[in-house]
mmCIF file of C-alpha atoms in Angstrom:
data_model
loop_
_atom_site.group_PDB
_atom_site.id
_atom_site.type_symbol
_atom_site.label_atom_id
_atom_site.label_comp_id
_atom_site.label_asym_id
_atom_site.label_seq_id
_atom_site.Cartn_x
_atom_site.Cartn_y
_atom_site.Cartn_z
ATOM 1 C CA MET J 1 85.058 6.864 -103.017
ATOM 2 C CA ASP J 2 83.288 5.145 -100.085
ATOM 3 C CA THR J 3 84.609 1.609 -99.654
ATOM 4 C CA PHE J 4 83.449 0.945 -96.096
ATOM 5 C CA SER J 5 80.693 -1.388 -97.256
ATOM 6 C CA ALA J 6 83.335 -3.825 -98.581
ATOM 7 C CA ARG J 7 83.264 -7.180 -96.816
ATOM 8 C CA THR J 8 85.948 -8.986 -98.849
ATOM 9 C CA LEU J 9 88.960 -7.829 -100.848
ATOM 10 C CA ALA J 10 87.020 -8.524 -104.038
ATOM 11 C CA ASP J 11 84.542 -5.798 -103.027
ATOM 12 C CA LEU J 12 87.273 -3.135 -103.102
ATOM 13 C CA PRO J 13 88.048 -1.089 -106.253
ATOM 14 C CA GLN J 14 90.965 -3.163 -107.534
ATOM 15 C CA GLN J 15 92.406 -0.730 -110.080
ATOM 16 C CA ALA J 16 92.189 2.237 -107.721
ATOM 17 C CA ILE J 17 94.216 0.280 -105.188
ATOM 18 C CA ILE J 18 96.764 -1.152 -107.622
ATOM 19 C CA HIS J 19 97.436 2.279 -109.126
ATOM 20 C CA ASN J 20 97.563 3.858 -105.670
ATOM 21 C CA TYR J 21 94.861 6.493 -106.016
ATOM 22 C CA LEU J 22 92.491 5.197 -103.369
ATOM 23 C CA HIS J 23 92.346 7.676 -100.475
ATOM 24 C CA ASP J 24 92.387 5.372 -97.467
ATOM 25 C CA ASN J 25 94.659 5.205 -94.426
ATOM 26 C CA LEU J 26 95.113 1.461 -94.982
ATOM 27 C CA LYS J 27 95.673 1.588 -98.725
ATOM 28 C CA GLY J 28 99.222 0.205 -98.341
ATOM 29 C CA LEU J 29 97.848 -2.949 -96.730
ATOM 30 C CA PHE J 30 95.126 -3.359 -99.361
ATOM 31 C CA ARG J 31 97.625 -2.787 -102.159
ATOM 32 C CA SER J 32 100.032 -5.375 -100.756
ATOM 33 C CA MET J 33 97.301 -8.008 -100.468
ATOM 34 C CA ILE J 34 95.843 -7.395 -103.926
ATOM 35 C CA ARG J 35 99.108 -6.972 -105.855
ATOM 36 C CA THR J 36 100.725 -10.077 -104.366
ATOM 37 C CA GLY J 37 97.646 -12.294 -104.212
ATOM 38 C CA TYR J 38 98.782 -13.192 -100.680
ATOM 39 C CA HIS J 39 95.929 -12.254 -98.385
ATOM 40 C CA ARG J 40 97.316 -13.166 -94.973
ATOM 41 C CA TRP J 41 98.562 -10.228 -92.974
ATOM 42 C CA GLY J 42 99.549 -9.788 -89.367
ATOM 43 C CA PHE J 43 102.450 -10.284 -87.042
ATOM 44 C CA VAL J 44 104.954 -12.957 -86.104
ATOM 45 C CA VAL J 45 105.530 -12.550 -82.362
ATOM 46 C CA TYR J 46 108.565 -13.977 -80.581
ATOM 47 C CA ARG J 47 108.337 -14.544 -76.850
ATOM 48 C CA CYS J 48 111.795 -13.929 -75.387
ATOM 49 C CA ALA J 49 110.982 -13.826 -71.646
ATOM 50 C CA TYR J 50 109.558 -16.762 -69.693
ATOM 51 C CA GLY J 51 109.486 -15.705 -66.054
ATOM 52 C CA ASP J 52 105.773 -14.857 -65.802
ATOM 53 C CA ASP J 53 103.188 -16.715 -67.884
ATOM 54 C CA ASP J 54 100.289 -14.610 -66.603
ATOM 55 C CA LEU J 55 102.012 -11.365 -67.585
ATOM 56 C CA TRP J 56 102.745 -12.778 -71.029
ATOM 57 C CA ASP J 57 99.122 -13.837 -71.515
ATOM 58 C CA ARG J 58 97.866 -10.406 -70.457
ATOM 59 C CA TYR J 59 100.343 -8.676 -72.767
ATOM 60 C CA ILE J 60 99.286 -10.716 -75.812
ATOM 61 C CA THR J 61 95.597 -10.256 -74.964
ATOM 62 C CA GLN J 62 96.110 -6.501 -74.768
ATOM 63 C CA LEU J 63 98.103 -6.439 -78.013
ATOM 64 C CA LYS J 64 95.335 -8.268 -79.865
ATOM 65 C CA LYS J 65 92.728 -5.974 -78.295
ATOM 66 C CA ASN J 66 94.672 -2.926 -79.487
ATOM 67 C CA VAL J 67 94.607 -4.246 -83.050
ATOM 68 C CA HIS J 68 90.916 -5.170 -82.891
ATOM 69 C CA ASP J 69 89.953 -1.776 -81.468
ATOM 70 C CA GLU J 70 91.942 -0.011 -84.181
ATOM 71 C CA LEU J 71 90.161 -2.019 -86.879
ATOM 72 C CA VAL J 72 86.770 -1.232 -85.358
ATOM 73 C CA HIS J 73 87.584 2.470 -85.154
ATOM 74 C CA ALA J 74 88.743 2.399 -88.797
ATOM 75 C CA ARG J 75 85.525 0.552 -89.782
ATOM 76 C CA ARG J 76 87.613 -2.286 -91.209
ATOM 77 C CA ALA J 77 87.145 -5.078 -88.662
ATOM 78 C CA GLU J 78 84.703 -7.147 -90.727
ATOM 79 C CA LEU J 79 86.856 -6.838 -93.835
ATOM 80 C CA LEU J 80 90.344 -7.354 -92.401
ATOM 81 C CA GLU J 81 90.007 -9.628 -89.371
ATOM 82 C CA GLN J 82 89.148 -12.586 -91.595
ATOM 83 C CA TYR J 83 92.644 -12.308 -93.118
ATOM 84 C CA LEU J 84 94.513 -11.459 -89.896
ATOM 85 C CA ASP J 85 97.063 -14.024 -88.772
ATOM 86 C CA TRP J 86 98.814 -13.996 -85.404
ATOM 87 C CA VAL J 87 101.843 -16.295 -85.343
ATOM 88 C CA ILE J 88 103.085 -16.661 -81.759
ATOM 89 C CA ILE J 89 106.453 -18.385 -81.492
ATOM 90 C CA GLU J 90 107.366 -19.704 -78.040
ATOM 91 C CA ASP J 91 110.259 -21.964 -77.052
ATOM 92 C CA CYS J 92 111.769 -21.484 -73.618
ATOM 93 C CA ASP J 93 114.820 -23.611 -74.440
ATOM 94 C CA THR J 94 115.905 -21.538 -77.443
ATOM 95 C CA LEU J 95 114.221 -18.150 -77.014
ATOM 96 C CA ASP J 96 114.480 -17.307 -73.306
ATOM 97 C CA ASN J 97 116.633 -14.128 -73.264
ATOM 98 C CA ALA J 98 117.362 -14.641 -76.971
ATOM 99 C CA SER J 99 119.138 -11.787 -78.714
ATOM 100 C CA LYS J 100 117.632 -9.917 -81.620
ATOM 101 C CA THR J 101 120.295 -11.557 -83.793
ATOM 102 C CA ASP J 102 119.052 -14.990 -82.684
ATOM 103 C CA VAL J 103 115.450 -14.029 -83.437
ATOM 104 C CA ARG J 104 116.401 -12.539 -86.808
ATOM 105 C CA ARG J 105 118.113 -15.807 -87.749
ATOM 106 C CA HIS J 106 115.069 -17.877 -86.739
ATOM 107 C CA PHE J 107 112.685 -15.487 -88.482
ATOM 108 C CA ASN J 108 114.674 -15.704 -91.721
ATOM 109 C CA GLY J 109 114.244 -19.473 -91.619
ATOM 110 C CA TRP J 110 110.536 -19.178 -90.887
ATOM 111 C CA VAL J 111 110.062 -16.761 -93.785
ATOM 112 C CA ALA J 112 111.951 -19.043 -96.182
ATOM 113 C CA ASP J 113 109.647 -21.940 -95.278
ATOM 114 C CA GLN J 114 106.470 -19.857 -95.645
ATOM 115 C CA VAL J 115 107.534 -18.329 -98.954
ATOM 116 C CA ALA J 116 108.411 -21.741 -100.394
ATOM 117 C CA GLU J 117 105.076 -23.183 -99.255
ATOM 118 C CA ALA J 118 103.146 -20.267 -100.786
ATOM 119 C CA GLY J 119 105.188 -20.308 -104.002
ATOM 120 C CA LEU J 120 105.768 -16.561 -103.847
ATOM 121 C CA GLN J 121 108.222 -14.799 -106.136
ATOM 122 C CA PRO J 122 110.905 -12.574 -104.505
ATOM 123 C CA LEU J 123 109.413 -9.337 -105.827
ATOM 124 C CA ARG J 124 106.096 -10.188 -104.220
ATOM 125 C CA VAL J 125 107.699 -11.153 -100.913
ATOM 126 C CA GLN J 126 109.172 -7.646 -100.701
ATOM 127 C CA LEU J 127 105.667 -6.175 -100.662
ATOM 128 C CA ILE J 128 104.532 -8.170 -97.614
ATOM 129 C CA PRO J 129 105.546 -6.730 -94.198
ATOM 130 C CA LEU J 130 104.668 -10.059 -92.541
ATOM 131 C CA PHE J 131 107.794 -11.421 -94.222
ATOM 132 C CA ARG J 132 110.145 -8.575 -93.311
ATOM 133 C CA TYR J 133 109.411 -7.566 -89.721
ATOM 134 C CA CYS J 134 108.707 -9.649 -86.651
ATOM 135 C CA LEU J 135 107.811 -8.566 -83.123
ATOM 136 C CA TYR J 136 110.282 -9.285 -80.341
ATOM 137 C CA ILE J 137 108.887 -9.238 -76.800
ATOM 138 C CA ASP J 138 111.408 -9.348 -73.960
ATOM 139 C CA GLN J 139 111.059 -8.579 -70.257
ATOM 140 C CA LYS J 140 111.527 -4.841 -70.838
ATOM 141 C CA CYS J 141 108.528 -4.871 -73.162
ATOM 142 C CA LEU J 142 106.410 -6.928 -70.778
ATOM 143 C CA ASP J 143 107.214 -4.536 -67.933
ATOM 144 C CA THR J 144 105.514 -1.675 -69.814
ATOM 145 C CA LEU J 145 102.087 -3.333 -69.665
ATOM 146 C CA GLU J 146 101.093 -2.508 -66.086
ATOM 147 C CA ALA J 147 101.432 1.275 -66.429
ATOM 148 C CA PHE J 148 99.597 1.159 -69.764
ATOM 149 C CA GLN J 149 96.644 -0.704 -68.234
ATOM 150 C CA LYS J 150 96.364 1.335 -65.020
ATOM 151 C CA PRO J 151 93.993 4.016 -66.412
ATOM 152 C CA GLU J 152 91.420 1.424 -67.529
ATOM 153 C CA GLY J 153 89.142 2.199 -64.571
ATOM 154 C CA ASP J 154 88.717 5.747 -65.869
ATOM 155 C CA PRO J 155 85.373 6.053 -67.767
ATOM 156 C CA SER J 156 87.133 8.024 -70.513
ATOM 157 C CA ALA J 157 89.875 5.419 -70.938
ATOM 158 C CA GLU J 158 88.178 3.718 -73.872
ATOM 159 C CA TYR J 159 87.808 6.829 -76.005
ATOM 160 C CA PRO J 160 89.828 6.178 -79.181
ATOM 161 C CA PHE J 161 92.367 8.959 -78.682
ATOM 162 C CA THR J 162 92.593 8.869 -74.877
ATOM 163 C CA ILE J 163 94.585 5.657 -75.107
ATOM 164 C CA TYR J 164 97.473 7.543 -76.731
ATOM 165 C CA GLY J 165 97.869 9.600 -73.566
ATOM 166 C CA ARG J 166 98.681 6.549 -71.475
ATOM 167 C CA PRO J 167 102.229 5.483 -70.588
ATOM 168 C CA PRO J 168 103.458 3.523 -73.613
ATOM 169 C CA MET J 169 103.005 -0.211 -73.981
ATOM 170 C CA VAL J 170 106.141 -1.046 -75.956
ATOM 171 C CA LEU J 171 107.304 -3.776 -78.317
ATOM 172 C CA VAL J 172 110.264 -4.262 -80.650
ATOM 173 C CA PHE J 173 110.147 -4.509 -84.440
ATOM 174 C CA VAL J 174 113.056 -6.576 -85.834
ATOM 175 C CA ASP J 175 114.008 -6.147 -89.501
ATOM 176 C CA ARG J 176 115.146 -9.482 -90.929
ATOM 177 C CA LEU J 177 116.966 -7.862 -93.894
ATOM 178 C CA TRP J 178 119.302 -5.745 -91.773
ATOM 179 C CA THR J 179 123.002 -6.634 -91.516
ATOM 180 C CA ARG J 180 125.932 -5.192 -89.569
ATOM 181 C CA SER J 181 127.861 -4.510 -92.769
ATOM 182 C CA LEU J 182 128.801 -0.893 -93.507
ATOM 183 C CA LYS J 183 129.158 -1.597 -97.222
ATOM 184 C CA GLY J 184 127.219 0.997 -99.173
ATOM 185 C CA VAL J 185 126.163 2.847 -96.014
ATOM 186 C CA PRO J 186 126.822 6.621 -96.258
ATOM 187 C CA LYS J 187 129.376 7.808 -93.708
ATOM 188 C CA LYS J 188 126.816 10.101 -92.100
ATOM 189 C CA GLN J 189 124.752 6.986 -91.304
ATOM 190 C CA TRP J 190 127.342 5.387 -89.009
ATOM 191 C CA GLY J 191 129.723 6.389 -86.239
ATOM 192 C CA TYR J 192 126.971 6.616 -83.632
ATOM 193 C CA PRO J 193 127.264 5.284 -80.056
ATOM 194 C CA ARG J 194 127.171 1.512 -80.296
ATOM 195 C CA ILE J 195 123.908 -0.287 -79.643
ATOM 196 C CA GLU J 196 124.259 -4.053 -79.338
ATOM 197 C CA GLY J 197 127.538 -3.820 -81.248
ATOM 198 C CA SER J 198 126.375 -1.566 -84.100
ATOM 199 C CA SER J 199 127.410 2.056 -84.693
ATOM 200 C CA LYS J 200 125.003 2.473 -87.625
ATOM 201 C CA HIS J 201 122.178 4.965 -87.274
ATOM 202 C CA TYR J 202 119.712 2.222 -88.181
ATOM 203 C CA VAL J 203 120.430 -0.746 -85.942
ATOM 204 C CA GLY J 204 117.927 -3.127 -87.536
ATOM 205 C CA TRP J 205 115.307 -2.871 -84.844
ATOM 206 C CA LEU J 206 113.219 -0.257 -83.078
ATOM 207 C CA TYR J 207 111.053 0.264 -80.050
ATOM 208 C CA ARG J 208 107.475 1.198 -80.849
ATOM 209 C CA ARG J 209 104.231 1.772 -79.017
ATOM 210 C CA ALA J 210 101.880 -1.194 -79.336
ATOM 211 C CA LEU J 211 99.230 1.075 -80.854
ATOM 212 C CA SER J 212 98.284 1.889 -84.458
ATOM 213 C CA MET J 213 99.663 -1.506 -85.414
ATOM 214 C CA VAL J 214 97.415 -1.848 -88.463
ATOM 215 C CA ALA J 215 98.363 1.601 -89.745
ATOM 216 C CA THR J 216 102.028 0.780 -89.115
ATOM 217 C CA TYR J 217 101.719 -2.457 -91.077
ATOM 218 C CA SER J 218 100.103 -0.544 -93.929
ATOM 219 C CA GLU J 219 102.903 2.050 -93.911
ATOM 220 C CA LEU J 220 105.559 -0.677 -93.939
ATOM 221 C CA ALA J 221 103.897 -2.199 -96.995
ATOM 222 C CA GLY J 222 104.719 1.030 -98.792
ATOM 223 C CA ASP J 223 108.289 1.210 -97.429
ATOM 224 C CA TRP J 224 109.484 -2.148 -98.747
ATOM 225 C CA ASP J 225 112.246 -0.591 -100.866
ATOM 226 C CA GLU J 226 113.626 1.526 -98.023
ATOM 227 C CA ASP J 227 116.675 0.601 -95.958
ATOM 228 C CA GLN J 228 114.841 1.467 -92.772
ATOM 229 C CA PRO J 229 111.266 2.217 -91.670
ATOM 230 C CA TRP J 230 110.209 5.754 -92.489
ATOM 231 C CA GLU J 231 109.197 6.537 -88.898
ATOM 232 C CA TYR J 232 112.357 5.434 -87.090
ATOM 233 C CA ALA J 233 113.846 6.727 -83.858
ATOM 234 C CA ARG J 234 117.176 5.230 -82.785
ATOM 235 C CA PRO J 235 116.863 3.130 -79.615
ATOM 236 C CA PRO J 236 116.439 3.571 -76.741
ATOM 237 C CA ALA J 237 114.016 6.227 -78.055
ATOM 238 C CA ILE J 238 110.528 4.935 -78.801
ATOM 239 C CA SER J 239 109.418 5.340 -82.413
ATOM 240 C CA PRO J 240 107.866 7.069 -84.207
ATOM 241 C CA ILE J 241 108.252 10.387 -82.385
ATOM 242 C CA GLY J 242 111.212 9.534 -80.171
ATOM 243 C CA ASP J 243 110.130 11.801 -77.311
ATOM 244 C CA GLU J 244 110.117 8.909 -74.819
ATOM 245 C CA SER J 245 112.759 6.262 -74.190
ATOM 246 C CA MET J 246 113.061 2.757 -72.828
ATOM 247 C CA PRO J 247 115.471 2.066 -69.957
ATOM 248 C CA GLU J 248 119.005 1.156 -71.043
#
């Protein structure tokens, strides 16, 4: 079923999406938007380093470019960019060097306000990745930008798959539903070396390349009932493959 001529959600085959038999790499995103009636999608980005405004601006510009280029390559830019929402949260006084716990607390409050304003029911909220995961950008993440951008003078650098061969541009996904509690956690899922105070295998956040962000969002829309993202590598490894790591 060719749906690439669709220009709005209403142009998509609604029943095929709701019943999950549309063959499309972004079907999780479409299904979330149609089933919930909430058509905004995107990312809430927390700035947690304030030493270099120019570096921050270049990082965000590159992140948005990565998403746009992915949509163009997927032939979904015209359909999905009209619903895309970037929420950039900056506050030097409260977020400079903020911990992931601090950001999770703030994000929970932000989500509560948005859900109340939209009048969404809890079961629908669970289907919307925008309301479960936020992006946390600290100095470590910002420092990955330069190496990622270095190959841009190469004529082949803009080929869709060449970009995956670059050094990784990295960000952090923070899961707002995660807690430190071991209640109900199988014993095999804890007892690991502590990361930021947690010995659980899933520490409530992960490093990830700042590529395939739309596909990742779509996958997360289908993982709402899971305790952790399907493609998870324990930090400092970089998800989804875990073959590269961030500095300790």
